[in-house]
Amino acid sequence: MGGCGTWAWPELLVLLGSAWLWVGSAQPTPPGPTHAPGPQLRFRLAGYPRKHNEGRVEVFYNDEWGTICDDDFTLGNAHVLCRHLGFVAATGWAHSAKYGKGVGRIWLDNVNCAGSERSIGDCKHRGWGNSDCSHEEDAGVVCKDERIPGFKDSNVIETEQSHVEEVRLRPVVSGGWRQLPVTEGIVEVRYKDGWAQICDQGWDSHNSRVICGMMGFPAEKKVNRNFYKLASKSQPKQKRREDVGPKKRLFTERQQPNYRLHSVSCMGTEVHLSMCSFEFYQGNSSAACGAGMPAVVSCVPGPLFATGNAHKKKQRQQQQGQARIRLKGGARVGEGRVEVLKSSEWGTICDDRWNLQSASVVCRELGFGSAKEALTGARMGQGTGPIHLNEVQCRGTEKSLWNCPFRNITQEDCKHTEDAAVRCNIPYMGYENLIRLAGGRTEFEGRVEVKRGSKWGTVCSDGWTTKEAMVACRQLGLGYSLHAVTETWYWDASNVTEMVMSGVKCAGHEMSLSHCQHHGASLSCRNTGTRFAAGVICSETASDLLLHAPLVQETAYIEDRPLHMLYCAAEENCLASSARLANWPYGHRRLLRFSSQIHNRGRADFRPKAGRHSWVWHECHRHYHSMDIFTHYDILTPNGTKVAEGHKASFCLEDTECEEDVAKRYECANFGEQGITVGCWDLYRHDIDCQWIDITDVKPGNYILQVVINPNFEVAESDFTNNAMKCNCKYDGHRIWVHSCHIGDALSEEANKRFEQYPGQLNNQIS
């Protein structure tokens, strides 16, 4: 058996996720500092998850490794530290132990560098070892991926013996690779140009839980170890199948295991194997592991990735009761702003003390694996409504976020700019291998080509909308859809000319275009040439519009407006159809008027789909329309029947007001650019034309007022589910009371049923 190298536990936690970089304090290469005598400083990046040029900063001072507190941390500090680490500059920094909590001393606090200093010791700080921080405040840096010329790689400690990055499950059951996701197999770690195994002596369910979490699965299950002994005791360089039991067939390459790790010991709360305690085999490991065998893990997939009738039955049972947690605003499956249901109302979580353990509890509760990232600072957009929880501190073993300690929020504690979010590990499904873009100027745009069987082909653009484009961009892993393109002659750079998919109609949440409705083998397309093939322009960010519901409630009133003042409104179809039969210019129309304040809470500006060259000039009101229909206004009966309607063209999309520190960018005056900046809002006052619903023909009774922004999905958003606002109204024939206004998905299912007692509006046609 090969020898083993052991590491002490405190160092292990730091060491295994680290790229070790040892450098002199004043120069990236020897000799050491000449500016002042003192202890030699060394630096390294640590933590997980991260890339090689980012991580928690650790400094070796006074013969001890320690961290740096994030209090008053700036980009200038990061520049100095990145140069210590051999990079030319910093591109960012991270707070609140984004890369995990360190151990040992916190050497520096309140560091303040200008950015040009030769050493971190030259910057202002509280003094070495003088800190009032905890490791939950450990600072990290993101360095520009460019090395300092002349930086000596000999200063980098060899990480081969102390680094585990890539892990996989290799199935040995016949056909295992063909069926995704892979839920059971031998655990292997990347080693040099191949893969190596882990000795299973001492292996327990905690270790399996960590591996399953990395693979995107919420839980582990017991595996039939005896079944896999056949694989581990085989002779080299042969292939053979064996029937083992009535259901499983073993198919394995007959080769000697190449063991790399042993004595793995996880607590079960780690998000990556590298954060566990383990030892490496050194030298020739072919005779290692003694009476053991390669570690094998079997995982339980979440409902979204389950296959088979048993899983579907379990999924239906889980869906009978509404979940109390959800993700909103993410482009990919398993990511988004975390929202929780409390007192029948959805709200967000403040990011104070938000970490990977708490994020992993969220991910597993939702049927995904452990967390890849615990995001702070509203990185998935700002939510609305209440902020329910603060300082959530999960251990990582809880079944639900609600089992974790937390502090109830007060108004002074947090704002929506601090909304917490997550990115979860999800199972590999291979969907991205079945789609590609061709002909675009960048990787984010092009004609969509999909693989059907063994053949690549185009997609018919009939009915190709933002929703279908959203699914395509998600499948490609390119974020949100910026534009759904229906003519792609200018992207004709591919030799693929045959159409293989038509009639695509998506709900918008699917993971692959093949999951959407489509014509199957019976293709049907009005324009079959490649010129009319579907295309997309994708983006990592998107806008997110929502209406300020309380303002509608506060400003609603009835006006009887004389017909002679409504000629322009009639020209723009802002009155009910019965107005055409009125005795113009005599008489009046009864109008329900209210103000609309539309906020952009996303991560990209909201811009009209059409460029200004195609905006339509309306002579009567003397303005341009950048979108034909920007909002729908409807009066509905409690059973969902529409009794009155209105619509608003976007005659002026501009920044009326903005949050503090956000500058206005869009103004309609003088044919200016139109749009709504992130952090700003556009106000349509109650006293402007068409900001109403014509209720002249509505009888007294109880109704629902519904306002829908961007109803035709003309402009891409990160979340369309919050575009509708609903209010209860009571009309007695003379006055109207508007109350209980709320964003469409802000309440629990039960509260929504109490509110409206009908399944929801499916179209915008008057019944």
Coordinates of C-alpha atoms in Angstrom, one line a residue, residues 68-444:
I68 CA -8.4 40.2 6.4
C69 CA -11.7 41.7 7.6
D70 CA -14.0 43.3 5.1
D71 CA -14.7 46.5 7.1
D72 CA -14.0 49.6 5.0
F73 CA -12.6 47.3 2.2
T74 CA -12.1 49.0 -1.1
L75 CA -11.0 48.2 -4.7
G76 CA -7.7 49.9 -3.8
N77 CA -7.0 47.3 -1.2
A78 CA -7.8 44.6 -3.7
H79 CA -5.3 46.1 -6.2
V80 CA -2.5 45.9 -3.7
L81 CA -3.4 42.3 -2.7
C82 CA -3.7 41.1 -6.2
R83 CA -0.2 42.4 -7.0
H84 CA 1.1 40.5 -4.0
L85 CA -0.5 37.4 -5.5
G86 CA 1.2 37.9 -8.9
F87 CA -1.7 39.5 -10.8
V88 CA -1.5 42.9 -12.5
A89 CA -4.6 44.3 -10.9
A90 CA -8.0 43.6 -9.3
T91 CA -11.4 43.6 -11.0
G92 CA -13.5 43.3 -7.8
W93 CA -13.6 42.2 -4.2
A94 CA -16.0 40.3 -2.0
H95 CA -17.3 40.7 1.5
S96 CA -19.1 38.6 4.2
A97 CA -17.0 35.5 3.6
K98 CA -18.3 34.9 0.1
Y99 CA -15.6 32.2 -0.4
G100 CA -16.2 30.6 3.0
K101 CA -15.0 31.4 6.5
G102 CA -11.3 31.1 7.2
V103 CA -9.7 29.9 10.4
G104 CA -7.1 31.3 12.8
R105 CA -6.3 34.9 13.3
I106 CA -7.9 37.9 11.6
W107 CA -4.7 39.9 11.0
L108 CA -6.0 43.1 9.5
D109 CA -9.0 45.3 9.9
N110 CA -10.2 48.7 8.5
V111 CA -7.5 48.5 5.8
N112 CA -7.5 51.6 3.6
C113 CA -5.2 51.5 0.5
A114 CA -5.0 54.1 -2.2
G115 CA -4.1 51.3 -4.6
S116 CA -0.6 52.3 -5.5
E117 CA 1.2 51.0 -2.4
R118 CA 3.9 48.4 -2.8
S119 CA 2.8 46.4 0.2
I120 CA -0.4 45.9 2.2
G121 CA 1.7 46.8 5.2
D122 CA 2.1 50.3 3.8
C123 CA -1.7 50.9 3.9
K124 CA -3.6 52.4 6.8
H125 CA -5.0 49.8 9.2
R126 CA -5.8 49.2 12.8
G127 CA -2.6 47.3 13.4
W128 CA -1.6 43.7 13.0
G129 CA -3.9 41.4 15.0
N130 CA -6.1 44.2 16.2
S131 CA -9.7 43.4 14.9
D132 CA -13.3 43.4 16.2
C133 CA -14.4 41.1 13.3
S134 CA -15.5 37.5 13.0
H135 CA -14.6 35.2 10.2
E136 CA -18.1 35.8 8.7
E137 CA -16.5 39.1 7.6
D138 CA -13.5 37.6 5.7
A139 CA -12.6 39.6 2.6
G140 CA -12.0 38.2 -0.8
V141 CA -10.6 39.5 -4.1
V142 CA -11.2 38.9 -7.8
C143 CA -8.0 39.5 -9.7
K144 CA -7.5 40.3 -13.4
D145 CA -6.5 37.1 -15.1
E146 CA -3.1 38.5 -16.2
R147 CA 0.1 37.7 -14.5
I148 CA 2.8 40.3 -13.6
P149 CA 5.6 40.0 -16.2
G150 CA 8.5 38.2 -14.6
F151 CA 6.5 36.7 -11.8
K152 CA 8.2 33.5 -10.9
D153 CA 6.0 30.4 -10.9
S154 CA 8.5 28.8 -8.5
N155 CA 6.9 30.9 -5.8
V156 CA 3.7 28.9 -6.3
I157 CA 3.5 25.8 -4.0
E158 CA 2.7 22.7 -5.9
T159 CA -1.0 22.1 -5.4
E160 CA -1.2 18.6 -6.9
Q161 CA -1.1 16.9 -3.5
S162 CA -3.6 19.2 -1.8
H163 CA -6.3 20.2 -4.4
V164 CA -9.5 18.6 -5.5
E165 CA -11.6 20.5 -8.0
E166 CA -13.5 18.3 -10.4
V167 CA -15.6 15.4 -9.2
R168 CA -17.9 13.1 -11.2
L169 CA -20.1 10.0 -10.8
R170 CA -19.2 7.2 -13.3
P171 CA -22.1 4.8 -13.8
V172 CA -21.2 1.1 -14.1
V173 CA -24.8 -0.1 -14.8
S174 CA -25.4 -0.9 -18.5
G175 CA -26.8 2.1 -20.3
G176 CA -26.0 4.4 -17.4
W177 CA -24.4 7.1 -19.6
R178 CA -27.3 7.2 -21.9
Q179 CA -29.9 8.0 -19.3
L180 CA -29.5 11.4 -17.7
P181 CA -29.2 12.5 -15.0
V182 CA -26.6 10.0 -13.6
T183 CA -27.8 9.4 -10.1
E184 CA -25.6 6.4 -9.1
G185 CA -22.0 5.4 -9.7
I186 CA -18.4 5.3 -8.6
V187 CA -17.1 8.7 -7.3
E188 CA -14.1 9.9 -9.2
V189 CA -11.8 12.9 -8.9
R190 CA -9.9 14.6 -11.7
Y191 CA -6.2 13.6 -11.6
K192 CA -3.7 14.8 -14.2
D193 CA -5.2 13.8 -17.5
G194 CA -7.6 11.2 -16.2
W195 CA -9.8 10.2 -13.3
A196 CA -9.0 8.5 -10.1
Q197 CA -11.1 6.7 -7.4
I198 CA -11.6 7.2 -3.7
C199 CA -11.1 4.3 -1.2
D200 CA -14.4 3.7 0.6
Q201 CA -13.0 2.6 3.9
G202 CA -14.7 4.7 6.5
W203 CA -17.1 6.1 3.9
D204 CA -20.4 7.2 5.4
S205 CA -23.7 8.9 4.4
H206 CA -22.3 12.4 5.3
N207 CA -19.7 11.9 2.5
S208 CA -22.4 10.7 0.1
R209 CA -24.5 13.8 1.0
V210 CA -21.7 16.1 0.0
I211 CA -21.1 14.3 -3.3
C212 CA -24.8 14.3 -4.2
G213 CA -25.1 18.0 -3.4
M214 CA -22.2 18.7 -5.8
M215 CA -24.0 16.6 -8.5
G216 CA -27.2 18.6 -8.1
F217 CA -29.2 16.2 -5.9
P218 CA -30.9 17.1 -2.6
A219 CA -30.3 13.8 -0.9
E220 CA -28.5 10.5 -0.9
K221 CA -29.7 7.0 -0.4
K222 CA -28.2 3.7 0.6
V223 CA -26.3 1.9 -2.1
N224 CA -26.0 -1.9 -2.7
R225 CA -22.3 -2.2 -2.0
N226 CA -22.1 -5.9 -2.8
F227 CA -23.3 -5.2 -6.3
Y228 CA -20.2 -3.1 -7.0
K229 CA -17.7 -5.5 -5.6
L230 CA -17.9 -7.3 -9.0
A231 CA -16.5 -4.1 -10.6
S232 CA -13.7 -3.6 -8.1
K233 CA -12.4 -7.3 -8.2
S234 CA -12.1 -7.6 -12.0
Q235 CA -9.1 -8.3 -14.2
P236 CA -7.5 -5.6 -16.2
K237 CA -8.2 -4.7 -19.9
Q238 CA -11.3 -6.8 -20.5
K239 CA -14.9 -5.9 -21.0
R240 CA -17.7 -8.0 -19.8
R241 CA -21.4 -7.9 -18.9
E242 CA -22.9 -9.7 -15.9
D243 CA -26.4 -10.1 -14.8
V244 CA -26.8 -9.1 -11.2
G245 CA -30.3 -9.5 -9.9
P246 CA -33.5 -9.2 -11.9
K247 CA -33.2 -5.4 -12.7
K248 CA -29.5 -4.4 -13.0
R249 CA -26.9 -5.4 -15.5
L250 CA -23.3 -4.6 -14.8
F251 CA -21.1 -3.3 -17.6
T252 CA -17.6 -2.3 -16.6
E253 CA -14.2 -1.9 -18.1
R254 CA -11.9 -4.4 -16.4
Q255 CA -9.2 -2.2 -15.1
Q256 CA -7.3 -1.7 -11.9
P257 CA -8.6 1.1 -9.7
N258 CA -6.4 4.1 -9.5
Y259 CA -6.9 5.3 -6.0
R260 CA -6.2 9.0 -5.2
L261 CA -8.0 9.8 -1.8
H262 CA -8.7 7.9 1.3
S263 CA -10.0 8.6 4.9
V264 CA -12.6 11.0 3.6
S265 CA -14.5 12.5 6.5
C266 CA -17.3 15.1 5.8
M267 CA -19.7 16.6 8.2
G268 CA -22.4 16.6 5.5
T269 CA -22.8 20.4 5.4
E270 CA -19.9 21.1 3.0
V271 CA -20.7 22.3 -0.5
H272 CA -17.7 20.6 -2.0
L273 CA -15.5 17.6 -1.4
S274 CA -12.4 19.9 -1.1
M275 CA -13.8 21.3 2.1
C276 CA -13.9 17.9 3.8
S277 CA -11.1 16.2 5.7
F278 CA -9.2 13.5 3.7
E279 CA -5.8 12.2 2.8
F280 CA -3.9 11.6 -0.4
Y281 CA -2.2 8.4 -1.6
Q282 CA 1.4 9.1 -2.6
G283 CA 3.5 7.1 -5.0
N284 CA 2.2 3.9 -6.5
S285 CA -1.4 3.5 -5.4
S286 CA -2.3 0.4 -7.4
A287 CA -2.2 -1.8 -4.3
A288 CA -3.9 0.7 -2.1
C289 CA -7.2 0.5 -0.2
G290 CA -6.7 -3.0 1.2
A291 CA -10.0 -4.7 1.8
G292 CA -11.9 -1.6 0.5
M293 CA -13.2 -0.7 -2.9
P294 CA -14.0 2.4 -4.9
A295 CA -16.5 4.7 -3.1
V296 CA -20.0 4.4 -4.6
V297 CA -22.8 6.9 -4.2
S298 CA -26.5 6.8 -5.0
C299 CA -28.5 10.0 -5.1
V300 CA -32.2 11.0 -5.0
P301 CA -33.1 13.4 -7.7
G302 CA -35.4 16.4 -7.0
P303 CA -38.9 16.5 -8.5
L304 CA -37.7 18.5 -11.5
F305 CA -35.2 15.9 -12.6
A306 CA -37.0 12.7 -11.5
T307 CA -37.9 10.0 -13.9
G308 CA -40.5 7.2 -13.6
N309 CA -44.0 6.9 -12.3
A310 CA -43.0 6.6 -8.7
H311 CA -41.1 9.9 -8.8
K312 CA -44.0 11.6 -10.6
K313 CA -46.5 10.3 -7.9
K314 CA -44.2 11.7 -5.2
Q315 CA -43.9 15.0 -7.1
R316 CA -47.7 15.3 -7.3
Q317 CA -47.9 14.7 -3.5
Q318 CA -45.4 17.4 -2.9
Q319 CA -47.2 19.8 -5.0
Q320 CA -50.5 19.4 -3.1
G321 CA -49.3 21.8 -0.4
Q322 CA -47.8 25.1 -1.5
A323 CA -44.1 25.5 -0.9
R324 CA -43.1 28.3 1.5
I325 CA -40.0 29.2 -0.4
R326 CA -39.3 30.0 -4.1
L327 CA -36.6 31.5 -6.4
K328 CA -37.4 34.5 -8.6
G329 CA -35.6 36.4 -11.3
G330 CA -32.9 33.9 -12.3
A331 CA -32.1 33.1 -15.9
R332 CA -31.1 29.5 -15.3
V333 CA -32.8 26.7 -13.4
G334 CA -31.7 26.6 -9.8
E335 CA -30.8 30.3 -9.4
G336 CA -32.7 33.4 -8.3
R337 CA -33.7 35.7 -5.5
V338 CA -34.9 33.8 -2.5
E339 CA -38.4 34.6 -1.4
V340 CA -40.3 33.1 1.5
L341 CA -44.0 33.0 2.4
K342 CA -45.1 34.4 5.7
S343 CA -48.5 35.4 6.8
S344 CA -49.9 34.6 3.3
E345 CA -47.5 37.2 1.7
W346 CA -44.3 36.6 -0.2
G347 CA -41.2 38.5 0.9
T348 CA -37.4 38.5 0.6
I349 CA -34.5 37.7 2.9
C350 CA -31.9 40.3 3.9
D351 CA -28.3 39.3 3.0
D352 CA -26.8 40.0 6.5
R353 CA -24.7 36.8 7.4
W354 CA -26.0 35.1 4.2
N355 CA -23.6 32.2 3.5
L356 CA -23.2 28.9 1.6
Q357 CA -24.7 26.8 4.5
S358 CA -28.0 28.8 4.5
A359 CA -28.0 28.9 0.7
S360 CA -27.6 25.1 0.5
V361 CA -30.6 24.5 2.8
V362 CA -32.6 26.6 0.3
C363 CA -31.3 24.7 -2.7
R364 CA -31.9 21.3 -1.2
E365 CA -35.4 22.3 0.0
L366 CA -36.3 23.2 -3.5
G367 CA -35.0 19.9 -4.9
F368 CA -31.6 21.0 -6.1
G369 CA -28.1 20.1 -4.8
S370 CA -25.9 22.2 -2.5
A371 CA -25.3 25.9 -3.3
K372 CA -22.6 27.0 -5.7
E373 CA -23.0 30.7 -4.6
A374 CA -24.7 32.6 -1.9
L375 CA -25.3 36.0 -3.6
T376 CA -25.7 39.2 -1.8
G377 CA -26.6 42.8 -2.8
A378 CA -29.7 42.0 -4.9
R379 CA -27.6 40.3 -7.5
M380 CA -30.8 38.6 -8.9
G381 CA -32.7 41.9 -8.9
Q382 CA -34.7 43.6 -6.1
G383 CA -37.9 42.1 -4.7
T384 CA -40.9 43.9 -3.5
G385 CA -43.1 43.8 -0.5
P386 CA -41.9 42.9 3.0
I387 CA -38.4 41.7 3.9
H388 CA -39.3 38.8 6.1
L389 CA -36.0 37.4 7.5
N390 CA -32.6 38.7 8.5
E391 CA -29.4 37.1 9.7
V392 CA -30.4 33.6 8.7
Q393 CA -27.8 31.2 10.2
C394 CA -28.3 27.6 9.1
R395 CA -25.9 24.9 10.1
G396 CA -26.6 23.1 6.8
T397 CA -28.4 20.1 8.2
E398 CA -31.8 21.6 8.3
K399 CA -34.6 20.3 6.1
S400 CA -36.1 23.7 5.6
L401 CA -34.9 27.3 5.9
W402 CA -37.7 27.8 8.4
N403 CA -35.8 25.5 10.8
C404 CA -32.8 27.8 10.8
P405 CA -32.2 30.5 13.4
F406 CA -33.0 34.0 12.1
R407 CA -33.9 37.4 13.2
N408 CA -37.2 39.1 12.4
I409 CA -36.7 42.2 10.3
T410 CA -37.3 45.8 11.4
Q411 CA -37.7 48.7 9.0
E412 CA -34.3 50.1 9.7
D413 CA -32.4 46.9 9.2
C414 CA -32.5 46.2 5.5
K415 CA -33.6 47.5 2.1
H416 CA -34.4 45.5 -1.1
T417 CA -30.9 46.4 -2.3
E418 CA -29.7 43.8 0.2
D419 CA -32.0 40.9 -1.1
A420 CA -30.3 37.5 -0.8
A421 CA -30.1 35.1 -3.8
V422 CA -28.6 31.7 -4.6
R423 CA -27.1 29.7 -7.4
C424 CA -27.6 25.9 -6.8
N425 CA -25.8 22.9 -8.2
I426 CA -28.2 21.1 -10.7
P427 CA -27.8 17.7 -12.3
Y428 CA -26.1 17.6 -15.7
M429 CA -28.7 16.9 -18.3
G430 CA -26.8 17.6 -21.5
Y431 CA -29.5 19.9 -22.9
E432 CA -26.8 22.4 -24.1
N433 CA -25.4 19.8 -26.5
L434 CA -28.7 19.8 -28.4
I435 CA -28.7 23.5 -29.4
R436 CA -26.3 26.0 -30.9
L437 CA -26.2 29.4 -32.5
A438 CA -24.8 30.1 -35.9
G439 CA -23.8 33.3 -37.7
G440 CA -23.9 35.8 -34.9
R441 CA -21.3 38.5 -34.3
T442 CA -20.9 37.3 -30.7
E443 CA -21.5 34.0 -28.8
F444 CA -24.8 35.6 -27.5

